[in-house]
mmCIF file of C-alpha atoms and ligand atoms in Angstrom:
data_model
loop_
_atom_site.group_PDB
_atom_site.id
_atom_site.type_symbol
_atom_site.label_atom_id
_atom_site.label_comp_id
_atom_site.label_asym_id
_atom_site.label_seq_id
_atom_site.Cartn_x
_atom_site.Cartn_y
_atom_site.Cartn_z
ATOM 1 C CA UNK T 1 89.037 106.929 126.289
ATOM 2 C CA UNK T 2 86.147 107.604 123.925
ATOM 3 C CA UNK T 3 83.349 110.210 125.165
ATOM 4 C CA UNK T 4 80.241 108.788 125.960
ATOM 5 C CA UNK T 5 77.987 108.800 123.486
ATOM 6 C CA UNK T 6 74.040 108.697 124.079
ATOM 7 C CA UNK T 7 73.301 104.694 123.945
ATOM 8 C CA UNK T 8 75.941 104.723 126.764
ATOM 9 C CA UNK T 9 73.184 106.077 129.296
ATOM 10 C CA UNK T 10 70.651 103.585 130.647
ATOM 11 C CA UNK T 11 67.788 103.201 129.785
ATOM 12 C CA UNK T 12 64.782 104.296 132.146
ATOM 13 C CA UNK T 13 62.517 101.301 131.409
ATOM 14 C CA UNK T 14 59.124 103.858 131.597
ATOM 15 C CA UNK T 15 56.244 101.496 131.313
ATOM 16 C CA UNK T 16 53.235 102.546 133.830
ATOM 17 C CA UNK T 17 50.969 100.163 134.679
ATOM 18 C CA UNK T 18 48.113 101.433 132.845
ATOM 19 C CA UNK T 19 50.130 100.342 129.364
ATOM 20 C CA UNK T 20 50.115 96.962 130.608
ATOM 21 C CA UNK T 21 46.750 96.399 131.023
ATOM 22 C CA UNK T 22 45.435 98.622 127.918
ATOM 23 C CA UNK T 23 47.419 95.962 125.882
ATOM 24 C CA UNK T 24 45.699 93.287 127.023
ATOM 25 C CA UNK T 25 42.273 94.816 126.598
ATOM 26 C CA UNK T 26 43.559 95.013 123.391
ATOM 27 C CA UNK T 27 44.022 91.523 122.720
ATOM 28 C CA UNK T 28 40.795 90.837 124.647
ATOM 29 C CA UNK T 29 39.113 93.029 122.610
ATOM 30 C CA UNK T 30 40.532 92.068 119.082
ATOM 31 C CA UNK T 31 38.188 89.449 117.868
ATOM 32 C CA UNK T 32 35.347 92.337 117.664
ATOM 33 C CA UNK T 33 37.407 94.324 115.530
ATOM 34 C CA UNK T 34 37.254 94.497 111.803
ATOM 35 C CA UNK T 35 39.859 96.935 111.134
ATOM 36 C CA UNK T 36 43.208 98.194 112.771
ATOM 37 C CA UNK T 37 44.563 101.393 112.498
ATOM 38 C CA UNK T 38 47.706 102.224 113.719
ATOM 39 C CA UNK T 39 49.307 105.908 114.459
ATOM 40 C CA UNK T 40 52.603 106.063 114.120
ATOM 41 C CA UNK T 41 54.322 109.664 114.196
ATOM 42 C CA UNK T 42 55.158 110.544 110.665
ATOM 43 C CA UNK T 43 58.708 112.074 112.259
ATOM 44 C CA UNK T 44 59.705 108.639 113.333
ATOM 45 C CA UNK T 45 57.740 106.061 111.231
ATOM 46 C CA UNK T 46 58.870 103.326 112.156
ATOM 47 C CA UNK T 47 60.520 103.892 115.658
ATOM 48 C CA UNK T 48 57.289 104.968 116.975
ATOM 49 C CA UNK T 49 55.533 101.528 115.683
ATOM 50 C CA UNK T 50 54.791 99.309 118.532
ATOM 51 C CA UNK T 51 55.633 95.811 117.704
ATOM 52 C CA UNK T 52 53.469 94.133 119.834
ATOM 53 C CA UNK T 53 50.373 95.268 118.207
ATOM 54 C CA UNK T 54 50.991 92.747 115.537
ATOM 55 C CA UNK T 55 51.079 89.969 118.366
ATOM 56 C CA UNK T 56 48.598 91.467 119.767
ATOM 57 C CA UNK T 57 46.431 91.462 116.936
ATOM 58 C CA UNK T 58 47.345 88.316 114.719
ATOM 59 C CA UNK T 59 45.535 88.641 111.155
ATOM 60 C CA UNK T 60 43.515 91.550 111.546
ATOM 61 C CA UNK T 61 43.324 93.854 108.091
ATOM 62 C CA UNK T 62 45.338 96.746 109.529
ATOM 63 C CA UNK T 63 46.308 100.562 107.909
ATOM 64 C CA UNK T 64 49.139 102.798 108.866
ATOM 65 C CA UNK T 65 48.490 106.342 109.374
ATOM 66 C CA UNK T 66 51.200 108.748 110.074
ATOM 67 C CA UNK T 67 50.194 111.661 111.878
ATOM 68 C CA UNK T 68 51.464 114.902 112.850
ATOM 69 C CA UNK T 69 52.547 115.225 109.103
ATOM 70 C CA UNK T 70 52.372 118.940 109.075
ATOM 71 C CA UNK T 71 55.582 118.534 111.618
ATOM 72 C CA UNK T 72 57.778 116.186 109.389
ATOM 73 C CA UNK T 73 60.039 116.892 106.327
ATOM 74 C CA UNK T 74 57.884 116.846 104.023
ATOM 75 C CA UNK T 75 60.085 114.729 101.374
ATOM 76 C CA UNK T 76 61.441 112.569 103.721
ATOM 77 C CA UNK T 77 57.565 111.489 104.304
ATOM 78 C CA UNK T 78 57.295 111.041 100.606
ATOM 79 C CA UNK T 79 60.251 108.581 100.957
ATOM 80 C CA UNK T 80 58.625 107.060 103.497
ATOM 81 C CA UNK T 81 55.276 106.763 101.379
ATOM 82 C CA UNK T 82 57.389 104.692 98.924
ATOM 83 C CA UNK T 83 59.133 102.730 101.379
ATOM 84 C CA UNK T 84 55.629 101.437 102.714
ATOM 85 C CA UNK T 85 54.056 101.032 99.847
ATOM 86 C CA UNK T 86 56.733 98.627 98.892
ATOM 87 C CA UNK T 87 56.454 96.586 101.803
ATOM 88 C CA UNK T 88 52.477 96.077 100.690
ATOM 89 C CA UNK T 89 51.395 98.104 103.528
ATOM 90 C CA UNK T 90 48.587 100.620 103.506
ATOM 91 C CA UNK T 91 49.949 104.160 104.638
ATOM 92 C CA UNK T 92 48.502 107.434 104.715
ATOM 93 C CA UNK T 93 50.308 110.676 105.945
ATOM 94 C CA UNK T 94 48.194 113.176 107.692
ATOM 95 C CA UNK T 95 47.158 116.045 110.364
ATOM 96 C CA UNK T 96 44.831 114.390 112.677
ATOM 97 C CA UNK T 97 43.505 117.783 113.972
ATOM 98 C CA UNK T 98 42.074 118.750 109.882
ATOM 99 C CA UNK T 99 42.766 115.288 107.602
ATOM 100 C CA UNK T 100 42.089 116.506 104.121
ATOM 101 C CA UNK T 101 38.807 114.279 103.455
ATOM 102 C CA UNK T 102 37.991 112.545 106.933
ATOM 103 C CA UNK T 103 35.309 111.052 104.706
ATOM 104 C CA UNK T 104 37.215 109.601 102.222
ATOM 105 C CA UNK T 105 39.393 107.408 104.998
ATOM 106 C CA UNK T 106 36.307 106.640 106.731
ATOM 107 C CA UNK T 107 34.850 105.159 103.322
ATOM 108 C CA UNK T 108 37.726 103.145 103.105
ATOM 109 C CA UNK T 109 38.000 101.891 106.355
ATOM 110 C CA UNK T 110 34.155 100.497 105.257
ATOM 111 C CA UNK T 111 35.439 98.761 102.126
ATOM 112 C CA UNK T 112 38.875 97.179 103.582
ATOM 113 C CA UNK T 113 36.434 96.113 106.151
ATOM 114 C CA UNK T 114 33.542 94.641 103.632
ATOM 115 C CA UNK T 115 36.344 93.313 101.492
ATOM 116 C CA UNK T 116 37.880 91.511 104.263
ATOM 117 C CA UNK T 117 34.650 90.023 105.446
ATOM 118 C CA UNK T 118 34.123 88.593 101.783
ATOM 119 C CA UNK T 119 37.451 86.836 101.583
ATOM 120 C CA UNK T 120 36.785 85.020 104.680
ATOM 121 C CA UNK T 121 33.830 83.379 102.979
ATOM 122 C CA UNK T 122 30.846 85.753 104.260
ATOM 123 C CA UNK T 123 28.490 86.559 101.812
ATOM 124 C CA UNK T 124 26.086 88.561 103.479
ATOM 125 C CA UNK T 125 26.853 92.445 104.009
ATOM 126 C CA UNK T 126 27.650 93.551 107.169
ATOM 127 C CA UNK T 127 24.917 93.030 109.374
ATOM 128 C CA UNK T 128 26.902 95.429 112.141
ATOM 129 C CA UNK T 129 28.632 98.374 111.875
ATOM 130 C CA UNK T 130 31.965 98.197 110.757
ATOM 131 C CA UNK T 131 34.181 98.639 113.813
ATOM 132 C CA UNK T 132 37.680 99.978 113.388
ATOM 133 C CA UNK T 133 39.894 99.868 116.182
ATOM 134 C CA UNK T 134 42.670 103.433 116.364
ATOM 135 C CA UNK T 135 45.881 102.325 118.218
ATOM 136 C CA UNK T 136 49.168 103.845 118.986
ATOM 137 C CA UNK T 137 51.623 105.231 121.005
ATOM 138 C CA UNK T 138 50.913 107.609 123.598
ATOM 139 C CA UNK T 139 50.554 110.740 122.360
ATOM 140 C CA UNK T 140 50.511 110.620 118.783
ATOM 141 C CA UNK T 141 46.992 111.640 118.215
ATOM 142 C CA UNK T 142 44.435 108.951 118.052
ATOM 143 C CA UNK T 143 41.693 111.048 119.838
ATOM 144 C CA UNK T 144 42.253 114.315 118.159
ATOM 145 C CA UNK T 145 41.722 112.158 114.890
ATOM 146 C CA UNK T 146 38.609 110.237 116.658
ATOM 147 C CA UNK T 147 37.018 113.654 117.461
ATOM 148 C CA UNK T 148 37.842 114.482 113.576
ATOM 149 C CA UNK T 149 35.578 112.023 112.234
ATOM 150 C CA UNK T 150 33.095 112.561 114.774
ATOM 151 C CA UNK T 151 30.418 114.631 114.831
ATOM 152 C CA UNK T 152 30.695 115.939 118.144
ATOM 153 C CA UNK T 153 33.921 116.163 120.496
ATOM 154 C CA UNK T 154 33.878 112.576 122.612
ATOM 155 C CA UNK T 155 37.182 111.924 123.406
ATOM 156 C CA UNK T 156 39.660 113.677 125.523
ATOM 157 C CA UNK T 157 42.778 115.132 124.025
ATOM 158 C CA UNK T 158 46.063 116.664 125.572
ATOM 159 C CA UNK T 159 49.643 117.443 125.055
ATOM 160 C CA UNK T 160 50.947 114.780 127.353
ATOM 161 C CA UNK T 161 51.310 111.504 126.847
ATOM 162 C CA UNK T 162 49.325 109.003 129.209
ATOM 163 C CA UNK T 163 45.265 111.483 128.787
ATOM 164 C CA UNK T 164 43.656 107.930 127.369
ATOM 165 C CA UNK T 165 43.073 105.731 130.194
ATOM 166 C CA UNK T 166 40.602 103.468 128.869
ATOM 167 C CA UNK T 167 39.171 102.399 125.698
ATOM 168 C CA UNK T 168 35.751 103.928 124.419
ATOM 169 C CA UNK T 169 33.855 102.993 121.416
ATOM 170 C CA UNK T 170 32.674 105.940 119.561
ATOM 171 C CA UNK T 171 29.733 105.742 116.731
ATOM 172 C CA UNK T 172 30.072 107.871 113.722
ATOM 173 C CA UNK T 173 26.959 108.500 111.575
ATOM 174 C CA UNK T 174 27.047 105.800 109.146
ATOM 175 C CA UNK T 175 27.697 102.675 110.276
ATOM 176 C CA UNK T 176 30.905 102.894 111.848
ATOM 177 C CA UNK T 177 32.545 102.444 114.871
ATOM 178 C CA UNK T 178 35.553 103.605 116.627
ATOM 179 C CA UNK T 179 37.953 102.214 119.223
ATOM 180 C CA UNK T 180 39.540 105.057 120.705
ATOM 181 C CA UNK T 181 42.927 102.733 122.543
ATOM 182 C CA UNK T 182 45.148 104.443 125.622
ATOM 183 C CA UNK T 183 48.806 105.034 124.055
ATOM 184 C CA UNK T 184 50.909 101.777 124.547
ATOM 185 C CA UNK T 185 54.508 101.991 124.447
ATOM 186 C CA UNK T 186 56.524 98.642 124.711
ATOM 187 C CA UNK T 187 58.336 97.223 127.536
ATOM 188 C CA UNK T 188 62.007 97.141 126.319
ATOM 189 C CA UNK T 189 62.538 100.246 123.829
ATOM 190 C CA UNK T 190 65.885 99.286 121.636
ATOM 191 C CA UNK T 191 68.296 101.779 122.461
ATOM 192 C CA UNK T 192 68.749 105.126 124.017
ATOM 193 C CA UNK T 193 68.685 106.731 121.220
ATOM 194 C CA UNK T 194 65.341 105.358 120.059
ATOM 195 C CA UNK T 195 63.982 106.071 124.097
ATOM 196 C CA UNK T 196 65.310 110.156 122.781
ATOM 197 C CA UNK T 197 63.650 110.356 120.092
ATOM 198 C CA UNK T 198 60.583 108.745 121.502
ATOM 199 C CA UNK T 199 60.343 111.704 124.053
ATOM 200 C CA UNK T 200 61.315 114.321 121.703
ATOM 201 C CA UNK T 201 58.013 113.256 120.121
ATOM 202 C CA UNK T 202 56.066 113.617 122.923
ATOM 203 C CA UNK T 203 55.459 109.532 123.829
ATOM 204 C CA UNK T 204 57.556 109.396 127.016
ATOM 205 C CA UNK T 205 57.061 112.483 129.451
ATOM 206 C CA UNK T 206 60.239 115.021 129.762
ATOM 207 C CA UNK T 207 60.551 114.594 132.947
ATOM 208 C CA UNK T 208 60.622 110.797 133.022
ATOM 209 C CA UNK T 209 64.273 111.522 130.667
ATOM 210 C CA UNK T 210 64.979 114.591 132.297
ATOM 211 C CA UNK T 211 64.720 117.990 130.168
ATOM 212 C CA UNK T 212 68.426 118.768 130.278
ATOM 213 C CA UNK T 213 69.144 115.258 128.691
ATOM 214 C CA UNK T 214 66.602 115.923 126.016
ATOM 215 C CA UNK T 215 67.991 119.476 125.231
ATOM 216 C CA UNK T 216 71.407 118.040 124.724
ATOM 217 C CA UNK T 217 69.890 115.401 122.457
ATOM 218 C CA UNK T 218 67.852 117.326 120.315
ATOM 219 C CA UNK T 219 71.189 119.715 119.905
ATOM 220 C CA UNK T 220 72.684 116.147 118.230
ATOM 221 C CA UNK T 221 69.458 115.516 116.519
ATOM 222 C CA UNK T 222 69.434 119.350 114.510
ATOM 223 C CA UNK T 223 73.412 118.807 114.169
ATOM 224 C CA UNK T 224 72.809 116.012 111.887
ATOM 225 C CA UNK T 225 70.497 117.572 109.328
ATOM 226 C CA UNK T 226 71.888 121.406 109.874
ATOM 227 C CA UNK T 227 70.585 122.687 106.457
ATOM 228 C CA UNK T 228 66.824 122.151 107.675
ATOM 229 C CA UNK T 229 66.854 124.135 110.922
ATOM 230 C CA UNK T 230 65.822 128.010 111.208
ATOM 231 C CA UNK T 231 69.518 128.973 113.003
ATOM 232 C CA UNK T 232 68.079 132.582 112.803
ATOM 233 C CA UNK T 233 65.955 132.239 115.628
ATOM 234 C CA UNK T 234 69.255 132.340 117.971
ATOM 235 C CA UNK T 235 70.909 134.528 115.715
ATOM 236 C CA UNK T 236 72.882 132.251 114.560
ATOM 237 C CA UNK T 237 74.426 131.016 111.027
ATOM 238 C CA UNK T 238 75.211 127.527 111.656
ATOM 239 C CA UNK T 239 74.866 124.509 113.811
ATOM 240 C CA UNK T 240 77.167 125.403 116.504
ATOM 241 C CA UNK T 241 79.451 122.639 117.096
ATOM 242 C CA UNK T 242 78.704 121.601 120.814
ATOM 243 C CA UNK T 243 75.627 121.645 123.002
ATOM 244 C CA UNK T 244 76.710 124.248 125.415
ATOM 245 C CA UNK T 245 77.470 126.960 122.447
ATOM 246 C CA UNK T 246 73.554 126.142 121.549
ATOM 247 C CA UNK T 247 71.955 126.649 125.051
ATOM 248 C CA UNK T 248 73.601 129.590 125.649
ATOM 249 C CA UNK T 249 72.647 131.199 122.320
ATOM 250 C CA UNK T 250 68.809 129.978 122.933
ATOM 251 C CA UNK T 251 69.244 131.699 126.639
ATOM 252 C CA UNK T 252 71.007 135.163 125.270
ATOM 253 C CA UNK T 253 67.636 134.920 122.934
ATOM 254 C CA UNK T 254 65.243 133.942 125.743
ATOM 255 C CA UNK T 255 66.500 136.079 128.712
ATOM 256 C CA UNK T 256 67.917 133.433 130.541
ATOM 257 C CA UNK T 257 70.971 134.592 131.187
ATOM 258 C CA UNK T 258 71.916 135.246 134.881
ATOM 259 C CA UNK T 259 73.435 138.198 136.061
ATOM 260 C CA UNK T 260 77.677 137.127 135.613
ATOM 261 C CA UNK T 261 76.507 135.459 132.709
ATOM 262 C CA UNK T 262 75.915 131.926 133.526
ATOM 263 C CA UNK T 263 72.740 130.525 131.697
ATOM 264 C CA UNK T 264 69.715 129.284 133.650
ATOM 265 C CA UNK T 265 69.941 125.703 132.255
ATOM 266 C CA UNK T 266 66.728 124.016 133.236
ATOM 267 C CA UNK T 267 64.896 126.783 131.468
ATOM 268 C CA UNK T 268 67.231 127.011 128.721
ATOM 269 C CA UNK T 269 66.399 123.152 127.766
ATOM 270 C CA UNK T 270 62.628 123.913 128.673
ATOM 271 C CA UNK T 271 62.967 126.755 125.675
ATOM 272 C CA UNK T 272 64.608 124.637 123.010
ATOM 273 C CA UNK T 273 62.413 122.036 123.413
ATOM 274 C CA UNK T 274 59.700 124.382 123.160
ATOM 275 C CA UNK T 275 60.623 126.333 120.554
ATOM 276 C CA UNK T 276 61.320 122.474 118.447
ATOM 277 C CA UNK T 277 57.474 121.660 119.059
ATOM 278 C CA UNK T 278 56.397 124.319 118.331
ATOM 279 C CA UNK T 279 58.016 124.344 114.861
ATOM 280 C CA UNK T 280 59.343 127.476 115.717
ATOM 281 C CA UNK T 281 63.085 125.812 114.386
ATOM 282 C CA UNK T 282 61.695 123.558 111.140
ATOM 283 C CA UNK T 283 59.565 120.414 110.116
ATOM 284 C CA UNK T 284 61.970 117.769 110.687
ATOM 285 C CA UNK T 285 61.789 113.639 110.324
ATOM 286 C CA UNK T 286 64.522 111.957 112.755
ATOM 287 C CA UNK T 287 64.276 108.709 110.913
ATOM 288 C CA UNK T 288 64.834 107.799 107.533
ATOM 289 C CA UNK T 289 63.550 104.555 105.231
ATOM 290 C CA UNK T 290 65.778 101.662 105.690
ATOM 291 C CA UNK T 291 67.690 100.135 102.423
ATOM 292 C CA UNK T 292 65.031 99.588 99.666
ATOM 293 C CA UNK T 293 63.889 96.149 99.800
ATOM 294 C CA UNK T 294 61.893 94.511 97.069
ATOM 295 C CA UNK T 295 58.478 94.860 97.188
ATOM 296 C CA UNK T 296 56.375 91.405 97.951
ATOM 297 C CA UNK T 297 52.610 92.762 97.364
ATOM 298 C CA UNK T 298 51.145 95.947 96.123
ATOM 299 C CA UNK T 299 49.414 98.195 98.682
ATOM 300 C CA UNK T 300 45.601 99.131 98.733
ATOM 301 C CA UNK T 301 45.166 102.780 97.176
ATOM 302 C CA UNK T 302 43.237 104.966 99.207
HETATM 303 N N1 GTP X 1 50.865 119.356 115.063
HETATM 304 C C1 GTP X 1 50.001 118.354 115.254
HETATM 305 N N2 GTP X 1 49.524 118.117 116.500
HETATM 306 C C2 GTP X 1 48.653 117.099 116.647
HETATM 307 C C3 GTP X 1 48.208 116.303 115.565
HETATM 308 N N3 GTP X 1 47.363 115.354 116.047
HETATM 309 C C4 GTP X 1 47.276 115.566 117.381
HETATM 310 N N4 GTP X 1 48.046 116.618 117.760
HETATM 311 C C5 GTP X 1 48.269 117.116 119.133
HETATM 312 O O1 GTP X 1 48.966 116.080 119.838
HETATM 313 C C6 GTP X 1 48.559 116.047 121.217
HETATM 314 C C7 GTP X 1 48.122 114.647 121.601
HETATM 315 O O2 GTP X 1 46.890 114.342 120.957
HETATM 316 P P1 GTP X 1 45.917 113.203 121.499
HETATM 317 O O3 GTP X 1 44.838 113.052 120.473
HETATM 318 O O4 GTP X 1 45.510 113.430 122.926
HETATM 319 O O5 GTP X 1 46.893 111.938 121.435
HETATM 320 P P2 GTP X 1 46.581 110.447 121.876
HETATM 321 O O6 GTP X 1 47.284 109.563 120.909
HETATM 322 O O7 GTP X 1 45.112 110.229 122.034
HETATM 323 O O8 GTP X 1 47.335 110.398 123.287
HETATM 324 P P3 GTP X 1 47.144 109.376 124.545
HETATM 325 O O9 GTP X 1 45.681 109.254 124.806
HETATM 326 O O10 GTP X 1 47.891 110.093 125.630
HETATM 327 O O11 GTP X 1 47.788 108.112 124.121
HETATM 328 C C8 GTP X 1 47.460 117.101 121.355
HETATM 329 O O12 GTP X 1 48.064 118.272 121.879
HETATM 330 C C9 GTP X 1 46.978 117.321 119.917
HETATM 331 O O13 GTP X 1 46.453 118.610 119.695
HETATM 332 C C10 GTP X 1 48.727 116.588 114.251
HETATM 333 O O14 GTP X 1 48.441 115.918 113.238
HETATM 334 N N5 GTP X 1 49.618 117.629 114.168
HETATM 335 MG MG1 MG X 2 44.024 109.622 123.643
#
């Protein structure tokens, strides 16, 4: 019999009822918007794009940004520059809490938006502001980067996913302005696998795939790029070769070893986990650019 391997486990079908109705506010709300810009985290690119924001929003000019950049490898996010790029899209790697020139992607924003109006025949400038609407999956960072480009702080931020519960239109100075969107994840996620890494990101909550599970996982997820991960923190050399030998190096580290020596292993995972967002063990990307395929239009520079 073969061992049971992660996409063996069920999936846990998360989808709160919130996410429902934030995406259809978000088709409601799409004919007012000149502009989308979607946050996808730059450690999973593509995994963490929500497909049904391109339903959602048929024909709307739209941008990729992927954040949390300072927490990816930071040449497999130059891959993944080229990759997009040759699918025509507009991408831009970043840190939403300091973005190099926030004015710079805000002046953009105005001219994809200007542009846009002028290809559909308008010949007048914008008589309103430019309105750009920021969507994503939970967690990934659309209101630290609202609160960027904004003069003061407007928009609530946390660590967990699910702290936008409503969308809010935010004015910059200039005329421009934002759609801060609740995180929407989709209602059937591919695999477990892709559910894994999802959490290990921060879009689904821990407890929702239990901590123990995502421990185990992210022990897989280190195993298969070895060479990138700070072993020294356990005081070890290598990747050891099975989850167990892992947890109970992170425990002999942490002090979670109970007195005969068993490990504490609710804490243990708790640690790990910690210790990975924390970047206490590497910047790491857990998906890479599918096959080259040929490029059909050239992408917008920035
Ligand atoms: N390391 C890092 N952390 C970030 C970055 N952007 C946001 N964060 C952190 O990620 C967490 C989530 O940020 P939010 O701005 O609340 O994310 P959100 O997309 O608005 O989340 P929801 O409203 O729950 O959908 C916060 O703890 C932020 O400080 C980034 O570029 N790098
Ligand atoms: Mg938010």
């Amino acid at each position: 019999m073969t061992p049971l391997g992660f996409n063996d486990l069920p999936l846990t079908g998360w989808f709160p009822g919130h996410m429902l109705k934030a995406g259809r506010k978000m088709h409601e709300i799409a004919p007012l918007v000149d502009l989308v810009v979607e946050l996808v985290d730059a450690r999973l690119p593509l995994a963490s794009r929500n497909p049904r924001f391109r339903e959602f929003l048929p024909g709307k000019p739209a941008m990729v940004l992927a954040n949390k950049a300072d927490l990816a490898d930071p040449a497999a996010s130059r891959r993944w520059q080229r990759w997009f790029e040759a699918q025509g899209e507009r991408v831009f790697f970043l840190d939403a809490r300091q973005p190099d020139d926030p004015d710079r992607l805000v002046r953009y924003w105005e001219r994809v938006a200007h542009e846009e109006r002028e290809r559909r025949g308008a010949t007048l400038a914008l008589t309103r502001p430019v309105r750009v609407m920021i969507a994503g999956v939970p967690n990934v960072g659309k209101s630290t980067l609202v609160n960027r480009l904004c003069a003061e702080k407007r928009a609530q931020v946390g660590p967990l996913p699910g702290v936008t519960r409503q969308n809010q239109w935010i004015r910059l100075r200039g005329d421009v302005e934002l759609l801060d969107t609740p995180g929407v994840l989709w209602p059937r996620i591919r695999d477990k696998e892709h559910e894994l890494r999802l959490a290990l990101v921060g879009s689904i909550r821990d407890e929702v795939i239990g901590i123990e599970l995502l421990a185990e996982f992210l022990w897989y997820e280190l195993s298969r790029q070895p060479g990138r991960v700070d072993w020294s923190l356990y005081d070890l050399a290598a990747c050891p070769e099975y989850p167990d030998e892992l947890m109970a190096a992170v425990a002999r580290r942490r002090g979670l070893l109970r007195p005969g020596g068993g490990i504490d292993p609710v804490r243990t995972a708790h640690a790990l986990v910690k210790d990975y967002r924390d970047l206490r063990l590497g910047a790491l990307t857990f998906e890479f650019p599918p096959e080259e395929t040929t490029p059909c239009r050239p992408s917008a520079s920035l």
